[in-house]
N, CA and C of each residue as an Amber inpcrd file, in Angstrom:
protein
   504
 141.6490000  66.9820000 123.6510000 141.4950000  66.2940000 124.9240000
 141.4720000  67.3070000 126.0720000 142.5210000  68.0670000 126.0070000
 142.7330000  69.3100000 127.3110000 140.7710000  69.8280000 127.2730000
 140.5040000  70.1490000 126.0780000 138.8580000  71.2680000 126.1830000
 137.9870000  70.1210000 126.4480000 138.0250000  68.6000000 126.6150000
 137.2100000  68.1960000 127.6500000 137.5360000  68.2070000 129.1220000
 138.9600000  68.2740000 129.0540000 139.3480000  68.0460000 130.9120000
 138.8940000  69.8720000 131.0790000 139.0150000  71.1210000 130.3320000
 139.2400000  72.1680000 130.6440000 137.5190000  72.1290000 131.1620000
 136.6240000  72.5330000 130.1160000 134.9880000  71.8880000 130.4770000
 134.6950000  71.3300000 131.7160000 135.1480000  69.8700000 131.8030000
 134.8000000  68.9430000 133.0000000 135.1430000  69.5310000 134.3570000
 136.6340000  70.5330000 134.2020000 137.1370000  71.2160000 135.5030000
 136.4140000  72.5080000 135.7740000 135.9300000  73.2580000 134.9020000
 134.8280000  74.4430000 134.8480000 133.4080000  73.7910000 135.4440000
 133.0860000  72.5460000 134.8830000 131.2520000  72.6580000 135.2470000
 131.9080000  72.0330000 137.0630000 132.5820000  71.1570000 137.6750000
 133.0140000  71.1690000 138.9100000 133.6050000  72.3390000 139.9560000
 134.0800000  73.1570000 138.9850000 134.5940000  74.8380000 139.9170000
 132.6410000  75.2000000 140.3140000 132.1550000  74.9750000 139.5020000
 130.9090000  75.8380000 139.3500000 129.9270000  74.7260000 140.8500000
 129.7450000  73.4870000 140.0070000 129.7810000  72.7490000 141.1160000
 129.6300000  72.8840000 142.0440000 130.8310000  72.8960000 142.8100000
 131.6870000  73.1890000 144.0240000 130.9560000  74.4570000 144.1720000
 131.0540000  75.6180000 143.9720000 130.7680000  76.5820000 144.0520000
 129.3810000  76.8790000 144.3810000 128.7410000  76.6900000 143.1960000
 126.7120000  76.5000000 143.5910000 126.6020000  75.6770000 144.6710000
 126.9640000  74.5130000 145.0320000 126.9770000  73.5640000 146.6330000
 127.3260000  74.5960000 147.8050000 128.4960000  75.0610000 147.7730000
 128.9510000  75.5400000 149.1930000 128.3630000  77.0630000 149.1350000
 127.6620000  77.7050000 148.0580000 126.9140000  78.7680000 148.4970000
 125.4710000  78.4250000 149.0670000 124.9040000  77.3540000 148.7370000
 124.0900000  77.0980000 149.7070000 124.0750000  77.1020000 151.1430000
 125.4910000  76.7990000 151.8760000 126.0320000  76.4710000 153.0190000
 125.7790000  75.3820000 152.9490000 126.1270000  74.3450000 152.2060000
 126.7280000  72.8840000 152.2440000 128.6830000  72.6630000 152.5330000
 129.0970000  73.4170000 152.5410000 130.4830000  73.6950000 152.2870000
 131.3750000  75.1550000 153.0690000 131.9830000  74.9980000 153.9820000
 132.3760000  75.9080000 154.5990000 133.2910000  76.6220000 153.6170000
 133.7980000  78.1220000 153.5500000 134.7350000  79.1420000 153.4990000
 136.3830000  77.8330000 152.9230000 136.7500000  77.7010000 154.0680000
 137.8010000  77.2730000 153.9190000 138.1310000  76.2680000 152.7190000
 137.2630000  75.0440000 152.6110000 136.9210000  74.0330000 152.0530000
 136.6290000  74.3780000 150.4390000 136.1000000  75.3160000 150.4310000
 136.2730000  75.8500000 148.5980000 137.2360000  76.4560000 148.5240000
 138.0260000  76.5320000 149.4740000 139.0330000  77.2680000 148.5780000
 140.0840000  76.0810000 149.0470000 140.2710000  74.8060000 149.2760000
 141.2840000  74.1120000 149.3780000 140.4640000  73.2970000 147.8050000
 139.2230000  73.0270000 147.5240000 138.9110000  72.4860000 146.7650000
 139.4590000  72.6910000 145.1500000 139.5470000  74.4670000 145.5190000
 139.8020000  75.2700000 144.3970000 141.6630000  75.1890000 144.1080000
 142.1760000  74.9630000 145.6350000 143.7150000  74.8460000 145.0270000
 144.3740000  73.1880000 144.6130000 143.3710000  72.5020000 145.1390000
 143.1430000  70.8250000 144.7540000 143.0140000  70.8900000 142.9070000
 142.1860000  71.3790000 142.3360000 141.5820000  71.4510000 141.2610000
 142.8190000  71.9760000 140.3250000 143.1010000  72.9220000 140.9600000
 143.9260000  74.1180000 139.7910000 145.5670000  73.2510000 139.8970000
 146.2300000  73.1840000 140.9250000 146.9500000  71.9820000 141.1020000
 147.2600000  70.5050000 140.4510000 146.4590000  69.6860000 140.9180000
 145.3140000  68.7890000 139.8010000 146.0380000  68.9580000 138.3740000
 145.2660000  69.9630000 137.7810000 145.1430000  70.0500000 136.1680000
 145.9400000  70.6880000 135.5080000 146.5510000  71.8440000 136.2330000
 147.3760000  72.4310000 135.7440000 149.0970000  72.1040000 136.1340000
 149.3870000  71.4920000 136.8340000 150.3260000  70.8020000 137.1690000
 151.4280000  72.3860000 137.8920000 150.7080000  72.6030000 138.6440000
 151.6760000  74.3810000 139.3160000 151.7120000  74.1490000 140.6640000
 151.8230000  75.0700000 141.1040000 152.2790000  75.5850000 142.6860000
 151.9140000  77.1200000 143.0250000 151.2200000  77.4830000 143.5910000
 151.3170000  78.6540000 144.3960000 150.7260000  79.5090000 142.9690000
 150.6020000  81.0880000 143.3050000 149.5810000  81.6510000 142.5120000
 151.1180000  82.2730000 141.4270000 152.3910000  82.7800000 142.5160000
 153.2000000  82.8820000 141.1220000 154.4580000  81.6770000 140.8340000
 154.2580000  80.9950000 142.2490000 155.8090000  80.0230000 142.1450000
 155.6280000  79.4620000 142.9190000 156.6110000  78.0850000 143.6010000
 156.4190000  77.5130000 144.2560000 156.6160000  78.2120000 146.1200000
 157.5630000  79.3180000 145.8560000 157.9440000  80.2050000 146.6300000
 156.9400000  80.8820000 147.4650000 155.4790000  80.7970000 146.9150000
 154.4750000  81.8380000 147.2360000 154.1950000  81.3610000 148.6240000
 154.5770000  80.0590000 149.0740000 154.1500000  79.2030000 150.2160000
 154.6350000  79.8410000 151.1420000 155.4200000  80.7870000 151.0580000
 156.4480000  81.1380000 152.5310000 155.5500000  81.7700000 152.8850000
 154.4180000  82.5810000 152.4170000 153.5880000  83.5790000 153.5190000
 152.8400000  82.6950000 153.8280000 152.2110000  81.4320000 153.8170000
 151.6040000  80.8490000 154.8790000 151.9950000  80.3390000 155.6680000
 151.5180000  80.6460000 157.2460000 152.2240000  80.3500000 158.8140000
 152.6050000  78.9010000 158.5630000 152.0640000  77.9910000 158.3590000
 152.4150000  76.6090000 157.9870000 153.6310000  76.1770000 157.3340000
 153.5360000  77.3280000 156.1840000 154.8710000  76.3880000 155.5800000
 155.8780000  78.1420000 155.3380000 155.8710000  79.2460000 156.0500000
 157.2530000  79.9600000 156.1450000 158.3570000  79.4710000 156.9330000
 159.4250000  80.2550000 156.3030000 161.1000000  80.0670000 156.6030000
 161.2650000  80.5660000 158.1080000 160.1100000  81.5430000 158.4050000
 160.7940000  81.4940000 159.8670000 161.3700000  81.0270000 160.6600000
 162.7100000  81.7170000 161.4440000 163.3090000  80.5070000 162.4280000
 162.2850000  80.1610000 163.7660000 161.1290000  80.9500000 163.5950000
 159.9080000  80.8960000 164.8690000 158.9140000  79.6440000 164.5890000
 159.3000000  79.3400000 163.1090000 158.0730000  78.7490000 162.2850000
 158.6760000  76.7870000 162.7640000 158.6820000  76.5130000 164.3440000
 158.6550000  75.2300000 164.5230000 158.4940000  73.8250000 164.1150000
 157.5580000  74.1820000 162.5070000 156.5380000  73.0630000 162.4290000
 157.3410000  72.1390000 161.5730000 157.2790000  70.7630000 161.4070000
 157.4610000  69.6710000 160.1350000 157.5330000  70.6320000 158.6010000
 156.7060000  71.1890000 158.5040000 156.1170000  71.3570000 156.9150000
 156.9290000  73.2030000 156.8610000 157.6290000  73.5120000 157.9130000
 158.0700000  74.8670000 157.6890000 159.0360000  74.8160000 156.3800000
 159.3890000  75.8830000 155.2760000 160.0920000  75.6980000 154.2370000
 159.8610000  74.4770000 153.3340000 158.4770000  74.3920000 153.3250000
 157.9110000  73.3130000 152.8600000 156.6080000  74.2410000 151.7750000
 155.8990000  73.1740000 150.6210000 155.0170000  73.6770000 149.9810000
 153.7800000  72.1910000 150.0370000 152.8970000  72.5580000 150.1920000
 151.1640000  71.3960000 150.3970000 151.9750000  70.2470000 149.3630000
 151.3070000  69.0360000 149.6850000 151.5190000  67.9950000 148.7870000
 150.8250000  67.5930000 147.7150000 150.1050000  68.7200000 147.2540000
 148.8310000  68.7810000 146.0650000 150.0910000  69.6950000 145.1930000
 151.3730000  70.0080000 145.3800000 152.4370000  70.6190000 144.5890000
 153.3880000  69.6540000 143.9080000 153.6810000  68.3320000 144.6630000
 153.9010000  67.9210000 144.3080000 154.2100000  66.7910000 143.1590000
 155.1940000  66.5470000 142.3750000 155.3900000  65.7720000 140.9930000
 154.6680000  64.8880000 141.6940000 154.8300000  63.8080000 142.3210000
 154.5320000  62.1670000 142.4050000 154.0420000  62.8360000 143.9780000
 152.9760000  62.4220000 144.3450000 151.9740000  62.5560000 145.2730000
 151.8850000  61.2530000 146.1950000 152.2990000  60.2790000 145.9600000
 151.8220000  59.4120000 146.1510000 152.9330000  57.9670000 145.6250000
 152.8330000  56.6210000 146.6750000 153.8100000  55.2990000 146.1940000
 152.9680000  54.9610000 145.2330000 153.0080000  54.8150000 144.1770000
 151.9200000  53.7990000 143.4590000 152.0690000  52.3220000 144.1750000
 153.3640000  51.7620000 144.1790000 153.5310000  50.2960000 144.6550000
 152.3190000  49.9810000 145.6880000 152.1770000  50.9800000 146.9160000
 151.3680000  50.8180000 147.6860000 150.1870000  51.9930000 148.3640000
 149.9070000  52.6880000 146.7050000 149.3750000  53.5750000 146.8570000
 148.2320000  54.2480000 148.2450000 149.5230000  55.2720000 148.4760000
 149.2550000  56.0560000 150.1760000 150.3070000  56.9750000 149.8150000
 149.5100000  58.3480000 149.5690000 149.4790000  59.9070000 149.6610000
 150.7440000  60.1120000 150.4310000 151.6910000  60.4350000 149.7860000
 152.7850000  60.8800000 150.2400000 152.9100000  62.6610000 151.1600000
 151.9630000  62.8610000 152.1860000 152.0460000  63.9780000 152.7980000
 153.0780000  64.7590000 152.9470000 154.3420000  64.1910000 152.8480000
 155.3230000  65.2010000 153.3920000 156.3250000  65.4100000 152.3200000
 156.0610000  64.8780000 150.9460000 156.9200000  65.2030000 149.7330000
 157.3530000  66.4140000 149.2790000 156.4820000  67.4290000 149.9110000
 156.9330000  68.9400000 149.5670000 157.7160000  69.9370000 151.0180000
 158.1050000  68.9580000 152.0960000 158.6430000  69.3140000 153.0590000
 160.2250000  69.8570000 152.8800000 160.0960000  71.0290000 152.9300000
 161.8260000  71.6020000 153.3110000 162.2850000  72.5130000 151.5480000
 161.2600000  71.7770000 150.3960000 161.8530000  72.3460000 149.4060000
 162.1130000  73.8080000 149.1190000 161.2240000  74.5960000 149.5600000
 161.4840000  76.1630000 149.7330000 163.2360000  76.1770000 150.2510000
 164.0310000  75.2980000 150.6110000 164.9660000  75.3100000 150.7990000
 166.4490000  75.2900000 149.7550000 165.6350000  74.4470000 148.9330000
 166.7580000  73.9970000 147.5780000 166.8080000  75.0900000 146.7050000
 167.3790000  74.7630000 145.8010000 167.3390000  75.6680000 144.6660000
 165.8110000  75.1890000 143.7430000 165.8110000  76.4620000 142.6780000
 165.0100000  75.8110000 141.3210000 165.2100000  74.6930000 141.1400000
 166.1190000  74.1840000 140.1650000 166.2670000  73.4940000 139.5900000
 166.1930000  72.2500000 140.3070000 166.9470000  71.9730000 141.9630000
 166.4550000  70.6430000 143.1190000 165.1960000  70.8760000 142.9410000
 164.1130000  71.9300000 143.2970000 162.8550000  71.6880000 143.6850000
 162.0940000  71.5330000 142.2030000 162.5860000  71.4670000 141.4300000
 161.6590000  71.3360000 140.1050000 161.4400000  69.8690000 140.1000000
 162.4480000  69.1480000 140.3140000 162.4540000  67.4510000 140.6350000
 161.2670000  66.7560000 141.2330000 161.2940000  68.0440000 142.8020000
 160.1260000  67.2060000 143.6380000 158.7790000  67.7840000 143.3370000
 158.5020000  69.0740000 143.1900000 157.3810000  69.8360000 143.0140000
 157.0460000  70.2490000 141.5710000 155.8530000  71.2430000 141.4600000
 156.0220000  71.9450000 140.3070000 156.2240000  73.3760000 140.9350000
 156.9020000  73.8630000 140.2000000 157.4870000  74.9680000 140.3220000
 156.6380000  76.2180000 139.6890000 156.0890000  76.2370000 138.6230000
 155.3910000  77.3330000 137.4500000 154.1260000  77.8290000 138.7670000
 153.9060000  78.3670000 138.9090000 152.5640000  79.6400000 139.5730000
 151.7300000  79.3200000 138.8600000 150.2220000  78.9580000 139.4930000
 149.3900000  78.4590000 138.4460000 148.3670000  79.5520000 137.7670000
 148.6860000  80.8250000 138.3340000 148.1950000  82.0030000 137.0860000
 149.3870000  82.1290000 135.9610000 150.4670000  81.7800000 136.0050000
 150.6720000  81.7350000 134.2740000 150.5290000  80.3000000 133.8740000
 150.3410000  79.3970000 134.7990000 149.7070000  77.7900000 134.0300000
 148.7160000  78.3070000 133.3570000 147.6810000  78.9640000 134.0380000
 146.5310000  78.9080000 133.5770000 146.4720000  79.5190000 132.3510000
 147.0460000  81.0420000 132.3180000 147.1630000  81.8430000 130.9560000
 147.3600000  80.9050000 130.0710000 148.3970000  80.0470000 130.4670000
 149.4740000  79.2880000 129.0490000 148.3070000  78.2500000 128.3210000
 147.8330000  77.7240000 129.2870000 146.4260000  77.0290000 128.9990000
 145.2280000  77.4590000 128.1260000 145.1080000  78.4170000 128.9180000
 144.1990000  79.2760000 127.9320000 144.7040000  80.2770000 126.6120000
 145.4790000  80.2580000 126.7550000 146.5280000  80.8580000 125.1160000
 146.7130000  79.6670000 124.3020000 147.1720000  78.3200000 124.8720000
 147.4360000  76.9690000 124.2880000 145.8120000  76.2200000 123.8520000
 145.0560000  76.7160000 123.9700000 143.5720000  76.0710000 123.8210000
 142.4040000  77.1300000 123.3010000 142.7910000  78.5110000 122.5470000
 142.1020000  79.7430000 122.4480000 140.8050000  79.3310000 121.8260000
 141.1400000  78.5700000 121.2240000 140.0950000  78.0030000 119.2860000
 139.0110000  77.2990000 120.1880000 139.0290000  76.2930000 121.3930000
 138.4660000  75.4870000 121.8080000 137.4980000  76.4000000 123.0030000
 137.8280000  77.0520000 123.8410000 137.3370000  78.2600000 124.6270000
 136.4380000  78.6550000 124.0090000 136.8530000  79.3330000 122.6380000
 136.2400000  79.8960000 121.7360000 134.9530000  79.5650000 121.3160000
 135.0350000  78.3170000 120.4780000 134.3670000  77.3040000 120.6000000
 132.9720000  77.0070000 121.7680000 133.3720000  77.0080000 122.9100000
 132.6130000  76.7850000 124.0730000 131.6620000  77.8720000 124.5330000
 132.7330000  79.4030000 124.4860000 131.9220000  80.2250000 124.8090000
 130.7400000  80.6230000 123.3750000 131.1800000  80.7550000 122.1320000
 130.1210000  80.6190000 121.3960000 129.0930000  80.2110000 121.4160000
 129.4490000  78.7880000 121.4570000 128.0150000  77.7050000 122.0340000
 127.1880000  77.9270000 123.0520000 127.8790000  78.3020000 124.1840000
 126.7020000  78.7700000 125.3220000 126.3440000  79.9680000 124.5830000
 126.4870000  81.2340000 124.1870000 125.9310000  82.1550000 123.5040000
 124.9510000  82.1320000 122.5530000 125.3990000  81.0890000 121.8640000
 124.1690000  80.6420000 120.4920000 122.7000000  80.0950000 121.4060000
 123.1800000  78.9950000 122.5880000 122.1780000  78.3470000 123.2610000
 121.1860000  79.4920000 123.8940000 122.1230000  80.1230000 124.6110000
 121.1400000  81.3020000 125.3550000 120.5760000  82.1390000 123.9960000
 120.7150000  82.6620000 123.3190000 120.0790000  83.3980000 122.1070000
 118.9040000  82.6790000 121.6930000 118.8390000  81.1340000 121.5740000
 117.9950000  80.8710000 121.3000000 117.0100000  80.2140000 121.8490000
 117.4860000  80.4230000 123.4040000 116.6340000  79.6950000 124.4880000
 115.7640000  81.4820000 125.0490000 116.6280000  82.5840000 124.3780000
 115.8970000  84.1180000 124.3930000 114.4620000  83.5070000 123.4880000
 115.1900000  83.5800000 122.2100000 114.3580000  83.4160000 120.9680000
 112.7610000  82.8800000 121.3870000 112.5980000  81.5780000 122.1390000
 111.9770000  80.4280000 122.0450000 110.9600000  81.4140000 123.0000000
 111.6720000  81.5150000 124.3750000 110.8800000  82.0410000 124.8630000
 109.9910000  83.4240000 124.8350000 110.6460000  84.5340000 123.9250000
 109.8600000  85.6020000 123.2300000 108.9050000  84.8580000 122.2750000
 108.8550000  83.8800000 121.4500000 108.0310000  83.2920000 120.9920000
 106.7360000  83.0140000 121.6150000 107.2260000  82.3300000 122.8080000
 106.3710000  81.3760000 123.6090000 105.3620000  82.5000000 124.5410000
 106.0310000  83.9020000 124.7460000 104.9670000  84.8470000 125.1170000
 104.2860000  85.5560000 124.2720000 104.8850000  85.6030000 122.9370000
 103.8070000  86.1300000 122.2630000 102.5340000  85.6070000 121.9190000
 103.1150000  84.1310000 121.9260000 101.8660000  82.9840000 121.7080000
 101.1240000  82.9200000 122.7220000 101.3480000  83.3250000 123.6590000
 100.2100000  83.6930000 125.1220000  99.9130000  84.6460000 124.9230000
  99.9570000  85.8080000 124.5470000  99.7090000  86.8360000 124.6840000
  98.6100000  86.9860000 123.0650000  98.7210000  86.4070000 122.4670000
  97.6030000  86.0190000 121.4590000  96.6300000  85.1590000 121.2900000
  96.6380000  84.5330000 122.5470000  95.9190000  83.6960000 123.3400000
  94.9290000  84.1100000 123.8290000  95.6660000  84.9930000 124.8630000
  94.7630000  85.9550000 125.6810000  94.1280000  87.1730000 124.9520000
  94.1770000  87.5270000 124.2700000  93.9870000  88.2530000 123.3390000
  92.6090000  87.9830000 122.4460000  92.7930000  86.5810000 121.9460000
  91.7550000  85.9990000 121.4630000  90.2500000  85.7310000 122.5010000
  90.8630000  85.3000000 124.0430000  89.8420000  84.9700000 124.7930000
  89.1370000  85.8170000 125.6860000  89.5420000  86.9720000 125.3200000
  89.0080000  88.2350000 126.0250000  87.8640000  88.5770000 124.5360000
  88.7400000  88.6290000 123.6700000  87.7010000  89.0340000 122.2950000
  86.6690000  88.3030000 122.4180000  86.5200000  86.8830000 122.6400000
  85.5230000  86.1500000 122.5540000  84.8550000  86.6350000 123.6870000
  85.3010000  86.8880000 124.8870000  84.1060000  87.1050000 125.6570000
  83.6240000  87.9030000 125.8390000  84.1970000  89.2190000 125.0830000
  83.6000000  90.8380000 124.7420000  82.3080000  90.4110000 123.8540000
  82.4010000  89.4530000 123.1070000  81.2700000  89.1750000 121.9680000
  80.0110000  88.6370000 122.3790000  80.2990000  88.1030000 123.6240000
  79.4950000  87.3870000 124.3680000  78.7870000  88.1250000 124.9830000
């Protein structure tokens, strides 16, 4: 099940990606898309912990840092996102936790850095990767194949219709 969600979240990175290099999609916006996604699926926080949040002006410990969301981590970190009863996006669920300990903030957020989610993912799914990248390899080899074919067969084409008109 994971190597269809892993797939489905790859051809959308790419997606996302081929769109906003067109300039359909600003700078900023792929890369909130990209921490939406990785978040999302991998169920993490921040690139090593939930901690990583303090260097952004938004959510550091500074005593300068005025804002609601200071000592706080995005709400795309959070366990439960959202009331189901009356489902509406719980924005401020990751407010203040940079404050607690581990073990309090493991409750509200995820805690794991989503570069070792991701490793663990991809160590936990090797055979299936495997699998995938093969297949595109075999495809391209033989989408090489088809088309070295397909010029030689022109090229014996042309070959033939020059002969004929040398004869002529």
């Amino acid at each position: 099940m994971f190597y269809f969600q892993a797939v489905g979240a790859l051809f959308l990175v790419f997606g996302v990606i081929a769109f906003s290099e067109s300039e359909g999609i600003p700078w900023k916006s792929k890369t909130i898309a990209l921490h939406w996604l990785f978040n999302l699926t991998l169920n993490c926080c921040g690139p090593k912990s939930y901690l990583d949040w303090t260097a952004n002006r938004y959510f550091s410990c500074d005593k300068s840092n005025i804002s609601p969301e200071a000592c706080g981590v995005p709400y795309s970190c959070c366990r439960q996102m959202n009331d189901i009863s009356v489902n509406i996006i719980n924005t401020s669920c990751g407010f203040g936790v940079q404050k607690l300990t581990t073990a309090e903030a493991n409750r509200m957020v995820w805690t794991t850095g989503c570069v070792h989610a991701l490793i663990s993912a991809v160590e936990n799914n090797i055979v299936y990767f495997a699998y995938g990248f093969v297949s595109v390899a075999v495809f391209q080899l033989i989408a090489i194949l088809l088309a070295k074919t397909l010029h030689t067969q022109i090229n014996d084409q042309l070959r033939l219709v020059h002969q004929e008109n040398n004869y002529l």
